Coordinates of N, CA and C and ligand atoms in Angstrom, one line a residue:
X1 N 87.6 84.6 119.7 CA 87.0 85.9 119.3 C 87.7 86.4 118.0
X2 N 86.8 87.1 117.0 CA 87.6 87.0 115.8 C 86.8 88.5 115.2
X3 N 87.9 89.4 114.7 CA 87.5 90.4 114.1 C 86.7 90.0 112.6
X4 N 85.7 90.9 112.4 CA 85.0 90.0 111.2 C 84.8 91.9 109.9
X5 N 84.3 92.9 110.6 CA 85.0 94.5 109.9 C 86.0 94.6 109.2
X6 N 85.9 95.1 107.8 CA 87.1 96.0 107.3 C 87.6 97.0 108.2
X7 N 88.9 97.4 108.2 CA 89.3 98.1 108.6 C 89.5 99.8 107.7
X8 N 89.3 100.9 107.7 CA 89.3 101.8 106.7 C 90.6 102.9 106.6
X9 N 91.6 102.7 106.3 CA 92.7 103.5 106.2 C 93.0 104.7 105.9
X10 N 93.1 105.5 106.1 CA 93.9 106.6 104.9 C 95.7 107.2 105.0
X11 N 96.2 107.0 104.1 CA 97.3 107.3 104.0 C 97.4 108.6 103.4
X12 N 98.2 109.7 104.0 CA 98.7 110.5 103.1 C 99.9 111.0 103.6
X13 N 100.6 111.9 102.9 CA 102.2 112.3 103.1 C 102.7 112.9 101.8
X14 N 103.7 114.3 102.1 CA 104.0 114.6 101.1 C 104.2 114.4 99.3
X15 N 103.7 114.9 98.6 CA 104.2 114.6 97.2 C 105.6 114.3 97.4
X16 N 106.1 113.0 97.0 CA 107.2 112.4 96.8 C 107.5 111.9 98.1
X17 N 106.8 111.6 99.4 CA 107.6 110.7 99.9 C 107.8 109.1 99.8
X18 N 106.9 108.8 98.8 CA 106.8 107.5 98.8 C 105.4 106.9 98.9
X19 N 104.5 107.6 98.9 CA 103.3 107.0 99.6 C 102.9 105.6 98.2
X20 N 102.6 105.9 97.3 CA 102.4 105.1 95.9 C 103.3 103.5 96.0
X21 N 105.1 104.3 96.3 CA 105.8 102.8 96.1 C 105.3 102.1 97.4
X22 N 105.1 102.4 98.7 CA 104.6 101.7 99.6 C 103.7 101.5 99.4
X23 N 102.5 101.8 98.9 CA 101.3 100.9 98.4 C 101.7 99.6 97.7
X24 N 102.4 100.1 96.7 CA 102.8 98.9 95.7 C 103.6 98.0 96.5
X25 N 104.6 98.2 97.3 CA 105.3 96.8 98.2 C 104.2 96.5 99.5
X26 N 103.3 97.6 99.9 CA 102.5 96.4 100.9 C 101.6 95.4 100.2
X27 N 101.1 96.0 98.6 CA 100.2 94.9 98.2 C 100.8 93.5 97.8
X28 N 102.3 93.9 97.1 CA 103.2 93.0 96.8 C 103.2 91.7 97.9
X29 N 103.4 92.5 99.4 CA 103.7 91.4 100.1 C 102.1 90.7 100.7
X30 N 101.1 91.6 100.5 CA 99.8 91.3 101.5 C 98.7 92.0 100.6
X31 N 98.4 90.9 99.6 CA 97.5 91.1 98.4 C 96.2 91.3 98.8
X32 N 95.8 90.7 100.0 CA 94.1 91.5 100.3 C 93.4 92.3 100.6
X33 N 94.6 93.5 101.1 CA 94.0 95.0 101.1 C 93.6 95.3 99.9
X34 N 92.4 96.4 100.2 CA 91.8 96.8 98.9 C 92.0 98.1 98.7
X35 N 93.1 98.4 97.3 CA 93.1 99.9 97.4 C 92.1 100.6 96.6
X36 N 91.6 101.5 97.2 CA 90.8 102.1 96.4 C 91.8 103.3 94.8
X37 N 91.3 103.1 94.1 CA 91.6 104.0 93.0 C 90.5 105.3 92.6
X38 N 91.3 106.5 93.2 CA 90.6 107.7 93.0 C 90.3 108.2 91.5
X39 N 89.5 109.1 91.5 CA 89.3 110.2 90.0 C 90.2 111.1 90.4
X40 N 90.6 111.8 89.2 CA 91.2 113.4 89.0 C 91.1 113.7 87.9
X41 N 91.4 115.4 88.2 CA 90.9 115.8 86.7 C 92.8 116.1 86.2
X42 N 93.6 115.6 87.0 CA 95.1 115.9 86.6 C 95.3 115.2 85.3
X43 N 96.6 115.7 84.5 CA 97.4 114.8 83.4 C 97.6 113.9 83.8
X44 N 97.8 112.5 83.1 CA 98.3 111.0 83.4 C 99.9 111.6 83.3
X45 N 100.9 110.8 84.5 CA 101.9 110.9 84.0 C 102.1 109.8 83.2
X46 N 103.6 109.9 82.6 CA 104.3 108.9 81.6 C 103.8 107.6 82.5
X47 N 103.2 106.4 81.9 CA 103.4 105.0 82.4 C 102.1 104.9 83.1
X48 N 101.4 106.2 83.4 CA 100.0 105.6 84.2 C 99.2 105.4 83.2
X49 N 98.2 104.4 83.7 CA 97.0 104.1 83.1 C 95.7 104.1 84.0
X50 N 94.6 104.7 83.0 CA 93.4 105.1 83.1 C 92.8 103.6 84.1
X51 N 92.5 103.8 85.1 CA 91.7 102.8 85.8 C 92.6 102.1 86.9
X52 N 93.8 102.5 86.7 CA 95.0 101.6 87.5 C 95.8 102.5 88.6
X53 N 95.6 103.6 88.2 CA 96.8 104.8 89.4 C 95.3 105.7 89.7
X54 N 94.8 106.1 88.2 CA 93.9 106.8 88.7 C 92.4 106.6 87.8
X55 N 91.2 107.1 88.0 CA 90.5 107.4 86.5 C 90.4 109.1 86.0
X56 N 91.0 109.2 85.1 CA 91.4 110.6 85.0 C 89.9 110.8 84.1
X57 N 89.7 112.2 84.7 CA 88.5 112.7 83.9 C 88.8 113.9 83.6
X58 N 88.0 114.5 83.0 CA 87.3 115.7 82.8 C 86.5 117.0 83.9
X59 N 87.1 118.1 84.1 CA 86.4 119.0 85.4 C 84.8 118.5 85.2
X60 N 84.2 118.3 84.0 CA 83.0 118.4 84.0 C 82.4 117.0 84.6
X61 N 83.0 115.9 84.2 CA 82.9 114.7 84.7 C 82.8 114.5 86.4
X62 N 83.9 115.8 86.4 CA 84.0 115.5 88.6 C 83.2 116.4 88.5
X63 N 82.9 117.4 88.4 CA 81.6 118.1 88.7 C 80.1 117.4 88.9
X64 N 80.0 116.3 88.0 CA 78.9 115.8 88.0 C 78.9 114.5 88.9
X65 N 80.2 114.1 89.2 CA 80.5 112.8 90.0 C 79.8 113.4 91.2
X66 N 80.5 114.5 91.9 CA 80.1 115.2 93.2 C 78.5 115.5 93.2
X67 N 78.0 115.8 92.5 CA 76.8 116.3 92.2 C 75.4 114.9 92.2
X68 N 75.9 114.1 92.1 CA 75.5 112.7 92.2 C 76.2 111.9 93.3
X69 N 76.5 113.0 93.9 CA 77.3 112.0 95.5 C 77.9 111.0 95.2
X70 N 78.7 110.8 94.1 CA 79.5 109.3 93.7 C 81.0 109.2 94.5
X71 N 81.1 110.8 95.1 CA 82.5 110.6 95.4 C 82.2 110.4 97.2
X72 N 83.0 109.6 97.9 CA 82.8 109.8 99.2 C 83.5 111.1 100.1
X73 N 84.5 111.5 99.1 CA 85.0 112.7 99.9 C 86.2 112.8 98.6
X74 N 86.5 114.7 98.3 CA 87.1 115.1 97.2 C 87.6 116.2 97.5
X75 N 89.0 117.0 97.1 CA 89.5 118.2 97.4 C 90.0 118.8 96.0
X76 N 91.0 119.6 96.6 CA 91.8 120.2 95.1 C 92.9 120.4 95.5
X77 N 93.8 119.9 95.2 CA 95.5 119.9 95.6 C 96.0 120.2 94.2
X78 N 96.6 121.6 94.2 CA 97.7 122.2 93.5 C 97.0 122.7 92.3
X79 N 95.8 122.6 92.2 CA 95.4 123.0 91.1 C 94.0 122.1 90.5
X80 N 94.1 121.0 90.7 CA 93.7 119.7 90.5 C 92.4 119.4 91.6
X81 N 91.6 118.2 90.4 CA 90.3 117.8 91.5 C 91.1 116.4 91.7
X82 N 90.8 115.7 93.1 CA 90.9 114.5 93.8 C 89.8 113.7 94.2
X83 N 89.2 112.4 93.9 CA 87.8 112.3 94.7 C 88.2 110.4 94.7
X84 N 87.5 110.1 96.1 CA 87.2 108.9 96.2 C 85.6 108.1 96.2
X85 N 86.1 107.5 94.9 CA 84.8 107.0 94.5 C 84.0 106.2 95.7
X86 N 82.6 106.6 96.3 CA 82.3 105.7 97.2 C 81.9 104.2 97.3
X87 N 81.3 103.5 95.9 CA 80.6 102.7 95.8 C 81.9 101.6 96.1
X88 N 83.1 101.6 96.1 CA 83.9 100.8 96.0 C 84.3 100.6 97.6
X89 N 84.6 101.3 98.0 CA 84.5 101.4 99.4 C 83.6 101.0 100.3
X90 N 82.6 101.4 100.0 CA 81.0 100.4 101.2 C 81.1 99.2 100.4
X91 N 81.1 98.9 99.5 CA 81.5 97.7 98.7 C 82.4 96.9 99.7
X92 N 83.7 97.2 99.7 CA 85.1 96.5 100.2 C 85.0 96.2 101.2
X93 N 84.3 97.7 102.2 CA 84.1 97.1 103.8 C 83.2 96.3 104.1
X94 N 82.2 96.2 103.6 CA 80.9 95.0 103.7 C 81.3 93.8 103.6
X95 N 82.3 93.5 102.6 CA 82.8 92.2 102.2 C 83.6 91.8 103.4
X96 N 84.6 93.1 104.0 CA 85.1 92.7 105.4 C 86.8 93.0 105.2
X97 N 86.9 93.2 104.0 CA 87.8 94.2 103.5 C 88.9 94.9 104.4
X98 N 89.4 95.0 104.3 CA 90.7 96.3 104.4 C 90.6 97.6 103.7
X99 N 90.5 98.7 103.5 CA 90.4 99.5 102.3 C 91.3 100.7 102.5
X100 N 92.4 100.7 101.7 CA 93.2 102.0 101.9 C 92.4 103.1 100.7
X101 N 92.7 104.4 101.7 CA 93.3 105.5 100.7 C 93.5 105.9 101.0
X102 N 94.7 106.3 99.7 CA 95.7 107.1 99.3 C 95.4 108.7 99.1
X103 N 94.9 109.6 99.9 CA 94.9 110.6 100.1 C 95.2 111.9 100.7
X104 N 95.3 113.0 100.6 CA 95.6 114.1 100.8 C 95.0 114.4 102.1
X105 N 95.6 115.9 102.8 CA 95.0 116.2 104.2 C 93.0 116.0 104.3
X106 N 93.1 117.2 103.2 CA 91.4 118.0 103.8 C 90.6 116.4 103.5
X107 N 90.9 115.5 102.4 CA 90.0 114.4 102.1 C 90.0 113.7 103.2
X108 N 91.3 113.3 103.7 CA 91.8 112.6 105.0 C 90.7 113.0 106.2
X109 N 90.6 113.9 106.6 CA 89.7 115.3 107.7 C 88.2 114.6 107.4
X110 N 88.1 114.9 106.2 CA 86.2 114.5 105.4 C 86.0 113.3 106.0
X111 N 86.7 111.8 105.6 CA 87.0 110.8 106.1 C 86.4 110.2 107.4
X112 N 87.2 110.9 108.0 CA 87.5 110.7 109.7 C 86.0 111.4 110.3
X113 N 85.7 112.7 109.3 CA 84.2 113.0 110.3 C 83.0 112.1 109.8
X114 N 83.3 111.3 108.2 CA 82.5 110.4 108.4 C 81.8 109.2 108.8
X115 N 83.5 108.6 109.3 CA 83.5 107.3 109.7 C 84.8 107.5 110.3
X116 N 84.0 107.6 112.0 CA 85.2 108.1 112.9 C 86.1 107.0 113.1
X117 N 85.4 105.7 112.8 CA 86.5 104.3 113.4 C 87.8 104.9 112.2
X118 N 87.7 105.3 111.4 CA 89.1 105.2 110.2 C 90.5 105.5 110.8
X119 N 91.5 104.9 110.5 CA 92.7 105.5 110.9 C 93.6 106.2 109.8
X120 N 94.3 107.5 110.8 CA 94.7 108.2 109.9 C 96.1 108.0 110.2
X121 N 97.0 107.6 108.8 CA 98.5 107.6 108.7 C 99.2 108.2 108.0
X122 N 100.2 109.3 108.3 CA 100.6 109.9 107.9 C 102.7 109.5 107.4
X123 N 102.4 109.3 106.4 CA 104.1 108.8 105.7 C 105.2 110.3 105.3
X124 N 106.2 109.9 106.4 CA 107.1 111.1 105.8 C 108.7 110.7 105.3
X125 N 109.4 111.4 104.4 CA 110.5 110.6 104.4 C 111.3 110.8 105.6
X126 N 112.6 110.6 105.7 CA 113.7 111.2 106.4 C 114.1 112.4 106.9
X127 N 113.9 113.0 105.5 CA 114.1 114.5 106.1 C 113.7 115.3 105.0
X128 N 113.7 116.7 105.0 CA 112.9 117.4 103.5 C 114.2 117.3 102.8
X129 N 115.2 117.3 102.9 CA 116.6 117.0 101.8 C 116.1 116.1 101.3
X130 N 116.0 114.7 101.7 CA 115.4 113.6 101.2 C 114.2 113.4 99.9
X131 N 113.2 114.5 100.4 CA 112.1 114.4 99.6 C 112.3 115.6 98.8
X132 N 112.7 116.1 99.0 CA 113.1 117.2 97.4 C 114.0 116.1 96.0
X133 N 114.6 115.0 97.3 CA 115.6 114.5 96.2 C 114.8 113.5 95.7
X134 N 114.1 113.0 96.1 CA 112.9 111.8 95.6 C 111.8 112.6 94.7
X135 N 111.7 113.7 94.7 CA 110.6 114.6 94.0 C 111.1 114.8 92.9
X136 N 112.5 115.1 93.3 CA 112.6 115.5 91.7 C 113.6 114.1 91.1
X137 N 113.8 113.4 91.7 CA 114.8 112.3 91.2 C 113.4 110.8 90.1
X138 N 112.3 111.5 90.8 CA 110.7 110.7 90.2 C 111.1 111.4 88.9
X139 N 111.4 112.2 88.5 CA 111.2 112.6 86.7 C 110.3 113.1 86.4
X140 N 108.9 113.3 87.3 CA 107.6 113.3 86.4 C 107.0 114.7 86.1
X141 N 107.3 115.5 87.1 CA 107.5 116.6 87.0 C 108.0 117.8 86.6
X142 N 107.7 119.2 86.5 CA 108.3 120.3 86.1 C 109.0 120.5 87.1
X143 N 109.6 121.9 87.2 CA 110.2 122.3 88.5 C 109.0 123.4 88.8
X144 N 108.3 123.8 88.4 CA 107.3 124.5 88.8 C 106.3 123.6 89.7
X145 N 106.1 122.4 88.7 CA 105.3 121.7 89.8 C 106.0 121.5 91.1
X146 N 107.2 121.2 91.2 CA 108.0 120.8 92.0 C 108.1 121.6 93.0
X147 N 108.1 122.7 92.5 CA 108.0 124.0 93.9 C 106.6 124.1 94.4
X148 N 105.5 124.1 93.5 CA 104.1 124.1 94.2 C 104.1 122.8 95.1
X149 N 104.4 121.8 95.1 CA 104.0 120.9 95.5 C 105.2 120.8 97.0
X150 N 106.6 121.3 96.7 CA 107.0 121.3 98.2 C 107.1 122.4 98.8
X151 N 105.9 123.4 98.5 CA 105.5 125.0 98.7 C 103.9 124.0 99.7
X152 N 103.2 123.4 99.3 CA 101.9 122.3 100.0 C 102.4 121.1 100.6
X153 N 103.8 121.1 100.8 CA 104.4 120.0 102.5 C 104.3 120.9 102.6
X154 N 104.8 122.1 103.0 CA 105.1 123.2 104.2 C 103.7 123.2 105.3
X155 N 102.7 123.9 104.1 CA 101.2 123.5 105.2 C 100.9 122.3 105.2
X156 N 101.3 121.4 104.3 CA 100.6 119.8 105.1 C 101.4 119.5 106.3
X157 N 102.4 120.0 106.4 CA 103.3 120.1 107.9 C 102.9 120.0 108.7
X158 N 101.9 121.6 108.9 CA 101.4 122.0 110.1 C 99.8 120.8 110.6
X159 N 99.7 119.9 109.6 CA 98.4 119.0 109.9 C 99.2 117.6 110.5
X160 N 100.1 117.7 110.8 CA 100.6 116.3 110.8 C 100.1 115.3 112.4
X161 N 100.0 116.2 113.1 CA 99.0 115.5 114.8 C 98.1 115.4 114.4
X162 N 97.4 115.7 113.2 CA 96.0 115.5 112.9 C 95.8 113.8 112.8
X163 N 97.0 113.6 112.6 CA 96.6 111.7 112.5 C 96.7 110.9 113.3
X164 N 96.6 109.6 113.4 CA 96.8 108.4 114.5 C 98.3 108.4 114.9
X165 N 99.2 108.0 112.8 CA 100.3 107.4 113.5 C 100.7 108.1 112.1
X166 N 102.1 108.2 112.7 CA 103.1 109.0 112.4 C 104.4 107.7 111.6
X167 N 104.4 107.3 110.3 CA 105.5 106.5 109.7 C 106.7 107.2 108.7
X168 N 107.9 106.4 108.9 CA 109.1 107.6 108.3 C 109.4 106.2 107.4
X169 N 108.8 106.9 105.8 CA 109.7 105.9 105.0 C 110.7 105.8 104.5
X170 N 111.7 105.2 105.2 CA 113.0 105.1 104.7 C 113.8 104.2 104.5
X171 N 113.7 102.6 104.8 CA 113.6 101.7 104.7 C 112.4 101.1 104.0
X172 N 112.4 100.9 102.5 CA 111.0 100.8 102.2 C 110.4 99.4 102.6
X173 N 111.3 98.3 103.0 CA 110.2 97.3 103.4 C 109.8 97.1 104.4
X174 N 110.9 98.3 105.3 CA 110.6 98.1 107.3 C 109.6 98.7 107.2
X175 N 109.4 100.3 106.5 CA 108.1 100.6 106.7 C 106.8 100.3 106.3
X176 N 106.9 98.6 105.2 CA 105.5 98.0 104.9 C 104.7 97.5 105.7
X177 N 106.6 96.6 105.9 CA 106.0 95.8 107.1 C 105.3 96.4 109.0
X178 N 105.9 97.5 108.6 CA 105.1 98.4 109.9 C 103.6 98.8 109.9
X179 N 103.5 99.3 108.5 CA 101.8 99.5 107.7 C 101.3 98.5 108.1
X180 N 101.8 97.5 107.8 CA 100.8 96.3 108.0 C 100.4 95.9 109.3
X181 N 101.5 96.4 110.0 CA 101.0 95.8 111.5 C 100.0 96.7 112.1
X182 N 100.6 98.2 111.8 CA 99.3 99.2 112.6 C 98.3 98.6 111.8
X183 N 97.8 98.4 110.9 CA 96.7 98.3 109.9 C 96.1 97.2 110.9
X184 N 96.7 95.6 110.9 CA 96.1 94.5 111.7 C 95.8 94.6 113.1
X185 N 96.4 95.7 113.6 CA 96.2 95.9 115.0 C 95.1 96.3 115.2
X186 N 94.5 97.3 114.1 CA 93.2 97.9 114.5 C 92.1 97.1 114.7
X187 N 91.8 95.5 113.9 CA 91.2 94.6 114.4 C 90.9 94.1 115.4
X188 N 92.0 94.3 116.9 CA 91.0 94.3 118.3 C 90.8 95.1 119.0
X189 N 90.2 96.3 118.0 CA 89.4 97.8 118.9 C 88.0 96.3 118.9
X190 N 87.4 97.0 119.7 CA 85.6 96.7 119.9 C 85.2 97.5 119.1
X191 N 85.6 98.0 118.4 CA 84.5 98.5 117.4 C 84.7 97.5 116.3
X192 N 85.3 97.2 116.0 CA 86.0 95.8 114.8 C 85.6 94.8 115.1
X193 N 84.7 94.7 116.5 CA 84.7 93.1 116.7 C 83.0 92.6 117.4
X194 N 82.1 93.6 116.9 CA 80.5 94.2 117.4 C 80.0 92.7 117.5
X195 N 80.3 91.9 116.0 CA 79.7 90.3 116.4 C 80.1 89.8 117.3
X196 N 81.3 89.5 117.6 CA 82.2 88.9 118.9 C 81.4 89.1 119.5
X197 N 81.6 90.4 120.0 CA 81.1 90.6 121.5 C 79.7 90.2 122.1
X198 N 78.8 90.5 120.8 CA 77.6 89.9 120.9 C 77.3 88.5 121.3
X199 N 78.4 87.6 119.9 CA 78.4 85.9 120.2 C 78.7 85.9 121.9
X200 N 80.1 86.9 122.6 CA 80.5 86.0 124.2 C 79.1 86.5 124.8
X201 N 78.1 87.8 124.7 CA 77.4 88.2 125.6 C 76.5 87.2 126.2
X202 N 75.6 86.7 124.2 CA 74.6 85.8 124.3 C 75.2 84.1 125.2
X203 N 76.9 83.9 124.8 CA 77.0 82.8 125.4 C 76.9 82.8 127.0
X204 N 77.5 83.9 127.4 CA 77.5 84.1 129.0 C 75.8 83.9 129.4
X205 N 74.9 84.6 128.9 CA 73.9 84.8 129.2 C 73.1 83.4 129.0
X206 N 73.4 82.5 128.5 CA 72.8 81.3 127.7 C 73.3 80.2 129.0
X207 N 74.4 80.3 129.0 CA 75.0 79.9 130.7 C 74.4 79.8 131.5
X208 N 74.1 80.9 132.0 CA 73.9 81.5 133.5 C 72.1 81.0 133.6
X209 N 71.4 81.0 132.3 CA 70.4 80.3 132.1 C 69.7 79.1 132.3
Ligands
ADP1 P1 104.3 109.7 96.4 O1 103.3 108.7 95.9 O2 104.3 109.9 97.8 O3 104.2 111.0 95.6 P2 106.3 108.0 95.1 O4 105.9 106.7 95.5 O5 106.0 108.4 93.6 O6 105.8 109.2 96.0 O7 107.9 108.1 95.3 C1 108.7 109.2 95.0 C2 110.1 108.8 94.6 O8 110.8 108.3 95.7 C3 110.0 107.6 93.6 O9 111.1 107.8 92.6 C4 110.3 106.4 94.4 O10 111.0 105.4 93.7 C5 111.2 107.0 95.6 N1 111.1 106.3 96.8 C6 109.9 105.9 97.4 N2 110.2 105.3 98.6 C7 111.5 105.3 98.8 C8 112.4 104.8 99.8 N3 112.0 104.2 100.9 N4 113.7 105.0 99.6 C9 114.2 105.6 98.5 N5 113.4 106.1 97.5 C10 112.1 105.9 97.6
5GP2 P1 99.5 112.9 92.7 O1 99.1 114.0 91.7 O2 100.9 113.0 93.1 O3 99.1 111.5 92.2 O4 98.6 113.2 94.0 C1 98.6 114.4 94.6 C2 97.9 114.3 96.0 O5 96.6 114.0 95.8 C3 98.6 113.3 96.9 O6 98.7 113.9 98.2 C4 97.5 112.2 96.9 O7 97.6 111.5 98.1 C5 96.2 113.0 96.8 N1 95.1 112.2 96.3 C6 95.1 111.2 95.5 N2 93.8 110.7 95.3 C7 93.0 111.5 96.1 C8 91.6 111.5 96.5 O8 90.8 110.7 96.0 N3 91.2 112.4 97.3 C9 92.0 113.3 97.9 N4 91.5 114.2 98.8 N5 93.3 113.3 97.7 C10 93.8 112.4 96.8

């Protein structure tokens, strides 16, 4: 019996705990997850590029993305629009795909009411000492940003049961290699496995025939 479904992810966890570099070492090690790459209407930091971290647009551009239902689910964190493009996604899972995203609570919430199989993981560092020091030790920011954004852990705090599973990255390869396993496990729900079950029904039945 063999899972033949994408499975549909969402990751989120504080600004700065790591969520980006653990994308980048689980793909490093397990190249056929598909990550989706969101729109925003934020600044590119130093070193990003247009199509690769994010596609950065224009408010008017995401206004019209939404408006054309392009996005599958989009919020506003800190000031900023967020949106995940859909067509890439029913795309990835059809193929049979894996599909993370890399998103925030309320997008994460949208998600889940749309497509209840999804699992929700939430990445935290060690401790908030930790992620203040990863926040600001990243460079990319102001300190204003820096306080808005560990001013929104405090309420992303309060959502943290809202997920499946609960990962602490602090060891960054133990925790890939943990990603990966919850990720592969979700393969023998029955919902992952609709043909299976069908192929043993019709065999038993074909049997007994
Ligand atoms: P996020 O995408 O969650 O905002 P980043 O991936 O940009 O966070 O990571 C924030 C900072 O923390 C970066 O400078 C990164 O190198 C560092 N970092 C990430 N994971 C670890 C880890 N496991 N141990 C130590 N530093 C880490
Ligand atoms: P950053 O500006 O640090 O790249 O991202 C800020 C926050 O936006 C992070 O929590 C990140 O997970 C979230 N985010 C990134 N892309 C999306 C998206 O497409 N939708 C939603 N809802 N959040 C996103």
């Amino acid at each position: 019996m063999k899972s033949h479904k994408g499975v549909l992810v969402v990751i989120s966890g504080f600004s700065g705990a790591g969520k980006g570099t653990l994308m980048k070492a689980l793909l490093e090690r397990y190249p056929n997850y598909a990550l989706s790459v969101s729109c925003t209407t934020r600044q590119p930091r130093a070193g990003e590029v247009n199509g690769r971290e994010y596609y950065f647009v224009s408010e008017e551009e995401f206004r019209q993305m939404i408006e054309q239902e392009k996005l599958v689910e989009y919020a506003c964190y800190c000031g900023r629009y967020y949106g995940t493009p859909r067509s890439y996604v029913e795309e990835r899972l059809t193929e049979g795909r894996d599909v993370l995203l890399e998103i925030e609570i309320q997008g994460a919430l949208q998600i889940k009411k749309r497509f209840p199989d999804t699992i929700l993981i939430f990445v935290t560092p060690p401790s908030a000492a930790e992620l203040k020091r990863r926040l600001a030790g990243r460079g990319t920011e102001t300190e204003d940003v820096i306080a808005a954004r560990l001013s929104r852990a405090c309420e992303e705090a309060a959502g943290m049961e809202q997920y499946d599973y609960l990962l602490v990255n602090d060891d960054l390869k133990e925790c890939a290699e943990h990603l990966h396993r919850v990720i592969q496990d979700q393969h023998f729900r029955p919902s992952c496995m609709e043909g299976a079950i069908e192929q043993m029904r019709k065999e038993l039945k074909d049997m007994m025939s």
